[in-house]
Structures are given as C-alpha cells and as structure tokens.
GROMACS .gro file of C-alpha atoms in nm:
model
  186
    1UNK     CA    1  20.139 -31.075   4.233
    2UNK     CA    2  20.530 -31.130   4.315
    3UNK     CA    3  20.767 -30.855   4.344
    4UNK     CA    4  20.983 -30.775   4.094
    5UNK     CA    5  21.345 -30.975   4.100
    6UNK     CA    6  21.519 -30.665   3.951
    7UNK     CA    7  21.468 -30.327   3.895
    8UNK     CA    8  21.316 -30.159   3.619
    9UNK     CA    9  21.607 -30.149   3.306
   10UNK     CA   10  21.838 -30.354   3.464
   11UNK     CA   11  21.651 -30.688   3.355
   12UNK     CA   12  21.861 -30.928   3.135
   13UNK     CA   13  22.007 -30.794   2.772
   14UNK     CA   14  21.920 -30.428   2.875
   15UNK     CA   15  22.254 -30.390   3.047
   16UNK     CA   16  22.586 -30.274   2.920
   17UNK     CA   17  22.732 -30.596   2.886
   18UNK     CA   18  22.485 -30.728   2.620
   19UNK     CA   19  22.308 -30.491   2.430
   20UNK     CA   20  22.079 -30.635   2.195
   21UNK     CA   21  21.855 -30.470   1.931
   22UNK     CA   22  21.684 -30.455   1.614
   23UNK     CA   23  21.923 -30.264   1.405
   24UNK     CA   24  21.734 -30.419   1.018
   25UNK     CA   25  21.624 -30.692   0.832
   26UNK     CA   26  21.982 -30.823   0.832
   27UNK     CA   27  22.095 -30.726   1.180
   28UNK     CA   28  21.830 -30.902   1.383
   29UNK     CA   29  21.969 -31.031   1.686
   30UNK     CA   30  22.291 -30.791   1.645
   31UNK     CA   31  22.427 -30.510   1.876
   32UNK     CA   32  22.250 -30.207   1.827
   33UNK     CA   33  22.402 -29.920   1.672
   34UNK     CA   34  22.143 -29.670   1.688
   35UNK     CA   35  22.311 -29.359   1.913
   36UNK     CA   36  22.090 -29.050   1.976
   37UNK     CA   37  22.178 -28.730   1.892
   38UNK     CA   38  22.280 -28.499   2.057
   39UNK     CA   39  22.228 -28.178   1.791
   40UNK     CA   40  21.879 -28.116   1.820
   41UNK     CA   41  21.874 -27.864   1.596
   42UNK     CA   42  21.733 -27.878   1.271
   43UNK     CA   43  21.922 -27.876   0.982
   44UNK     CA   44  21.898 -27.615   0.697
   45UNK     CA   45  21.833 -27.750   0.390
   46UNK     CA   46  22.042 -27.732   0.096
   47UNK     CA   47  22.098 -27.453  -0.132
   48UNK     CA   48  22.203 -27.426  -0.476
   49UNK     CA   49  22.475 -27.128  -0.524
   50UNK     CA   50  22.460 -26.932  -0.868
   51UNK     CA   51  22.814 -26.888  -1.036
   52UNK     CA   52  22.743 -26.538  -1.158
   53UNK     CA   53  23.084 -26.518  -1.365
   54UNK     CA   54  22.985 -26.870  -1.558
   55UNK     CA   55  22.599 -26.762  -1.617
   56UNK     CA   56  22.730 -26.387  -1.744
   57UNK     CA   57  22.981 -26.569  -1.953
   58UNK     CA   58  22.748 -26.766  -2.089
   59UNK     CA   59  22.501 -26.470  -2.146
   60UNK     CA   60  22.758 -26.332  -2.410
   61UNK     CA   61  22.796 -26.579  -2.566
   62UNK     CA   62  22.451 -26.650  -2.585
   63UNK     CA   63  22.437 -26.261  -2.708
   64UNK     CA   64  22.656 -26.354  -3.019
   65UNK     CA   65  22.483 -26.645  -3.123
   66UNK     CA   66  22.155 -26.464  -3.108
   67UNK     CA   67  22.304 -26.195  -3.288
   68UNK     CA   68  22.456 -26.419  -3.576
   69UNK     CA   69  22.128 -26.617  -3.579
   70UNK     CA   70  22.003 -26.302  -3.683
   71UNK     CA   71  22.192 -26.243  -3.942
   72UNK     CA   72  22.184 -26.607  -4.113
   73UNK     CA   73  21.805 -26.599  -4.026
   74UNK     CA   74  21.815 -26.260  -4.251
   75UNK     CA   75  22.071 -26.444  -4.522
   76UNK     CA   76  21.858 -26.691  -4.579
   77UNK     CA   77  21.540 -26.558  -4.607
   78UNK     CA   78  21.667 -26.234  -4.802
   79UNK     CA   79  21.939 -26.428  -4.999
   80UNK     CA   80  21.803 -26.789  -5.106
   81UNK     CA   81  21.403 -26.729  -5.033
   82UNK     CA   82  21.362 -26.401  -5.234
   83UNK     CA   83  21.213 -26.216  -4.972
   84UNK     CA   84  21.210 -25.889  -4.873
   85UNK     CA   85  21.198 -25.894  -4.489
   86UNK     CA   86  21.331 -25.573  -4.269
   87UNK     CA   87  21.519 -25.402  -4.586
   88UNK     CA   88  21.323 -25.295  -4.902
   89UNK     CA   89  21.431 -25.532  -5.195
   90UNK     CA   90  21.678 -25.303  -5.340
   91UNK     CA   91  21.955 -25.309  -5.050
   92UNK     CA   92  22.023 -25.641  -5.138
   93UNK     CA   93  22.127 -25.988  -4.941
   94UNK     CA   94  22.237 -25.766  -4.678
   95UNK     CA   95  21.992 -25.488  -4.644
   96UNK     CA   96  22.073 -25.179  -4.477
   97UNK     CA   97  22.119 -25.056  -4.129
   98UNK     CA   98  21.840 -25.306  -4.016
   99UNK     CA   99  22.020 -25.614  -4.015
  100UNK     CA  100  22.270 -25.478  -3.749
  101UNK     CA  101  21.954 -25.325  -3.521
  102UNK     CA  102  21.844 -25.682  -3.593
  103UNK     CA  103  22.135 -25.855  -3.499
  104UNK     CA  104  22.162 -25.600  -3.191
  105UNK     CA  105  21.834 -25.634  -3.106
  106UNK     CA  106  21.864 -26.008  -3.050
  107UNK     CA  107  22.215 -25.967  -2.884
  108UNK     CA  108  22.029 -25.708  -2.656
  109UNK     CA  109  21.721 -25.961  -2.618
  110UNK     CA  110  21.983 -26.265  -2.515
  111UNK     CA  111  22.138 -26.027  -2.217
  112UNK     CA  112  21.831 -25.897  -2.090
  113UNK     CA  113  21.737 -26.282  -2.083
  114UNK     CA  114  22.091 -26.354  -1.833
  115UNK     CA  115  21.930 -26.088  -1.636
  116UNK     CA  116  21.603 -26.203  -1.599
  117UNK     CA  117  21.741 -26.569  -1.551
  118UNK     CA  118  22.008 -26.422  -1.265
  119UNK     CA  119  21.749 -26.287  -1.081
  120UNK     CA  120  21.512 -26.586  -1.116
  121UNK     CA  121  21.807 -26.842  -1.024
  122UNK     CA  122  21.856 -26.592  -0.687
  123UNK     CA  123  21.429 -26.588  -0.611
  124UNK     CA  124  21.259 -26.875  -0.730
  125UNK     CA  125  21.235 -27.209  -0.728
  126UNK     CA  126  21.264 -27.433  -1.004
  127UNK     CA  127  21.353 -27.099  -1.228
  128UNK     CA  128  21.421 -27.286  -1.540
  129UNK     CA  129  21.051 -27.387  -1.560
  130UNK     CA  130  21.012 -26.978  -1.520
  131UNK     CA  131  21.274 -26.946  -1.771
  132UNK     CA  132  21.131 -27.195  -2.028
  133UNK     CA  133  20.771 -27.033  -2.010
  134UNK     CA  134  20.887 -26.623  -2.026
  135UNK     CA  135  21.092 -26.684  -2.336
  136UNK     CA  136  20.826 -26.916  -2.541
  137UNK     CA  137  20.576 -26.677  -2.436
  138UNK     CA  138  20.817 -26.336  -2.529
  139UNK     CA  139  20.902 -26.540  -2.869
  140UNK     CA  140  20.529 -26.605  -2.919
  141UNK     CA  141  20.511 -26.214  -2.954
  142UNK     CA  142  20.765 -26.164  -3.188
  143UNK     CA  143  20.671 -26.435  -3.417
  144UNK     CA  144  20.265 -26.307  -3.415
  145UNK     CA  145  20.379 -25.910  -3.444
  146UNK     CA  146  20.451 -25.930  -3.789
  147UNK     CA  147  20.095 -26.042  -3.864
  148UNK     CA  148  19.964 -25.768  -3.727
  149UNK     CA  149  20.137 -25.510  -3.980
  150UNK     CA  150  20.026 -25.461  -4.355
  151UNK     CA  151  20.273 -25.681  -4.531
  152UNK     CA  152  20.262 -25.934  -4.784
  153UNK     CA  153  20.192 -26.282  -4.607
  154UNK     CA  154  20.553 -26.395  -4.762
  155UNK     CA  155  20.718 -26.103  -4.552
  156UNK     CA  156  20.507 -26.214  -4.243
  157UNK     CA  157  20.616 -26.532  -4.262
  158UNK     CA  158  20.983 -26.470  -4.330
  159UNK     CA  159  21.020 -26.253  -4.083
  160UNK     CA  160  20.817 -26.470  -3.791
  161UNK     CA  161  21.044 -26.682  -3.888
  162UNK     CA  162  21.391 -26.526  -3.822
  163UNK     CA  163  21.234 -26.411  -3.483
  164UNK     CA  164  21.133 -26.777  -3.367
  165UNK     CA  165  21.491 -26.905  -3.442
  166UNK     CA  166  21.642 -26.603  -3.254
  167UNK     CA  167  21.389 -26.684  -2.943
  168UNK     CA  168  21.479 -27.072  -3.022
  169UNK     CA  169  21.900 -27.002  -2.960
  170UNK     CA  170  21.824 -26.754  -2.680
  171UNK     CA  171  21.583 -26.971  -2.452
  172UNK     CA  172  21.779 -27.308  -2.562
  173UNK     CA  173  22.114 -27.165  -2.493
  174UNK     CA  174  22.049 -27.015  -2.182
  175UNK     CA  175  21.869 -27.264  -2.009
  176UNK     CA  176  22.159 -27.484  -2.051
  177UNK     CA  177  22.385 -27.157  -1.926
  178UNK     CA  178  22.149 -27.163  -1.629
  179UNK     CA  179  22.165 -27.537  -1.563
  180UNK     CA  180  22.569 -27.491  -1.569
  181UNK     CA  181  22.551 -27.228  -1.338
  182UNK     CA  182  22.423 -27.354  -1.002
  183UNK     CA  183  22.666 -27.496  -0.752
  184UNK     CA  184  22.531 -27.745  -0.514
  185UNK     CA  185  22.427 -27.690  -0.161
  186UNK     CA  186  22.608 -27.552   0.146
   0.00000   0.00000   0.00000
C-alpha cells in the first residue's frame, strides 16, 4: 500500500480555492452554499396572538344580532305563522315582557359564547373546532327543550325554531369573530 501524497482534507477540490458541492438538482457541480449554523438552539414555534379588543368587539355585536334574531324569530312566528310561542295569544305580535328576556337571553347567550371562545383561543388548539361543537351541541338543547314541556306540537316547533336560528347567528358569527381575531406568530 503507498503512502498517502497529501494529507487527509487537503486533497484536490476540498481546499479553499475550489470548493465544490452538491448544492440541488440544478446546482450540481456549483460552489456550495450550505454554511452551518452557528445557533444551536431550537427555535420556538409560532404562536398565534388573540386581539382581545377585536374578538370583544365582535362579541357585541354578535350580542345584538342574537338579540334581534330573537325578536324577528318571535315576529315571524307570532306575527305571520299564528302561533303562540313565549306570550299567551292575547299580547299580540309582540307579546309581553318575554320577548325582551328573549332577546336578552340570546344577547346574554352570544357574550357568554366571546367568553368561552376567549378562553379557548388562549388554551387550546384548534379552538374553533371546540367552538363549532359546544354551540351545536348547547343549540341542540334549546331546540329539544321545548319538546319536553306540555305544549301544542305547533308551539314546540315554533319555538325550537327561534332558538336554532339564535344558536345559528351566535356560533356562525362568532366563529368568524374568532377567525378575525388571531394575530400570527411571534
């Protein structure tokens, strides 16, 4: 076996003067450009930052179309249905007190919702998925409670009704108010 000519690294187009690597399919026979590292350290990955102002925002807003879905829901199923659904038939299109602990109600519902979707945007991942299944499954509730009371199936129905479109603006509205209010990473 014969010595080696050079020493180990120093053979030809491993110096300085000519370095040569595989940088790609297109850079074959090019100068390398592949430079290690120096920070070692791993790197965080990103987060998503929640705009509380824009999501709270939102939340009203989604409050007072909640609460005037309420109210329409009651208009037309008291006004151009005929049916008598949280008011005896006497009070008229309107009703009584009940419309506005209705409307309330759902204006409540829609900010307990920001809060719950807050909190999940801070502690979870992929929160709108949380968000999406907590409000069908709350609005599933609603809409079946009225069965469960002595009324006439007419009333039952009218008033699962105004529930599902109340649950249908809150958990529509706000997971677009949720999508709007995460900032990208860090």
């Amino acid at each position: 076996m014969e010595p080696p000519r050079q020493s180990y690294g120093h053979e030809q187009g491993y110096g300085p003067e000519a370095p040569r690597g595989y940088g790609g399919p297109s850079d074959y026979g090019q100068a390398s450009t592949y430079r290690p590292s120096s920070d070692h350290a791993p790197r965080r990955p990103a987060r998503h930052r929640v705009d509380a102002g824009r999501l709270w925002v939102g939340g009203l807003v989604t409050a007072l179309v909640a609460a005037l879905t309420a109210v329409v829901g009651l208009l037309l199923v008291r006004g151009v249905l005929g049916i008598a659904v949280f008011a005896p038939e006497g009070d008229g299109v309107m009703g009584d007190a009940s419309t506005a602990v209705l409307a309330g109600g759902a204006a409540v519902a829609a900010l307990a919702a920001t809060l719950l979707v807050h909190l999940l945007l801070l502690g979870t991942p992929q929160a709108d998925r949380f968000l999406i299944w907590i409000v069908t499954l709350a609005t599933g509730v609603m809409v079946l409670l009225p069965f469960t009371f002595a009324l006439s199936l007419k009333a039952q129905i009218g008033t699962a009704a105004v529930y599902l479109a109340i649950g249908a603006a809150i958990g529509s509205l706000l997971s677009a108010v949720a999508r709007g209010a995460v900032r990208g990473g860090e």
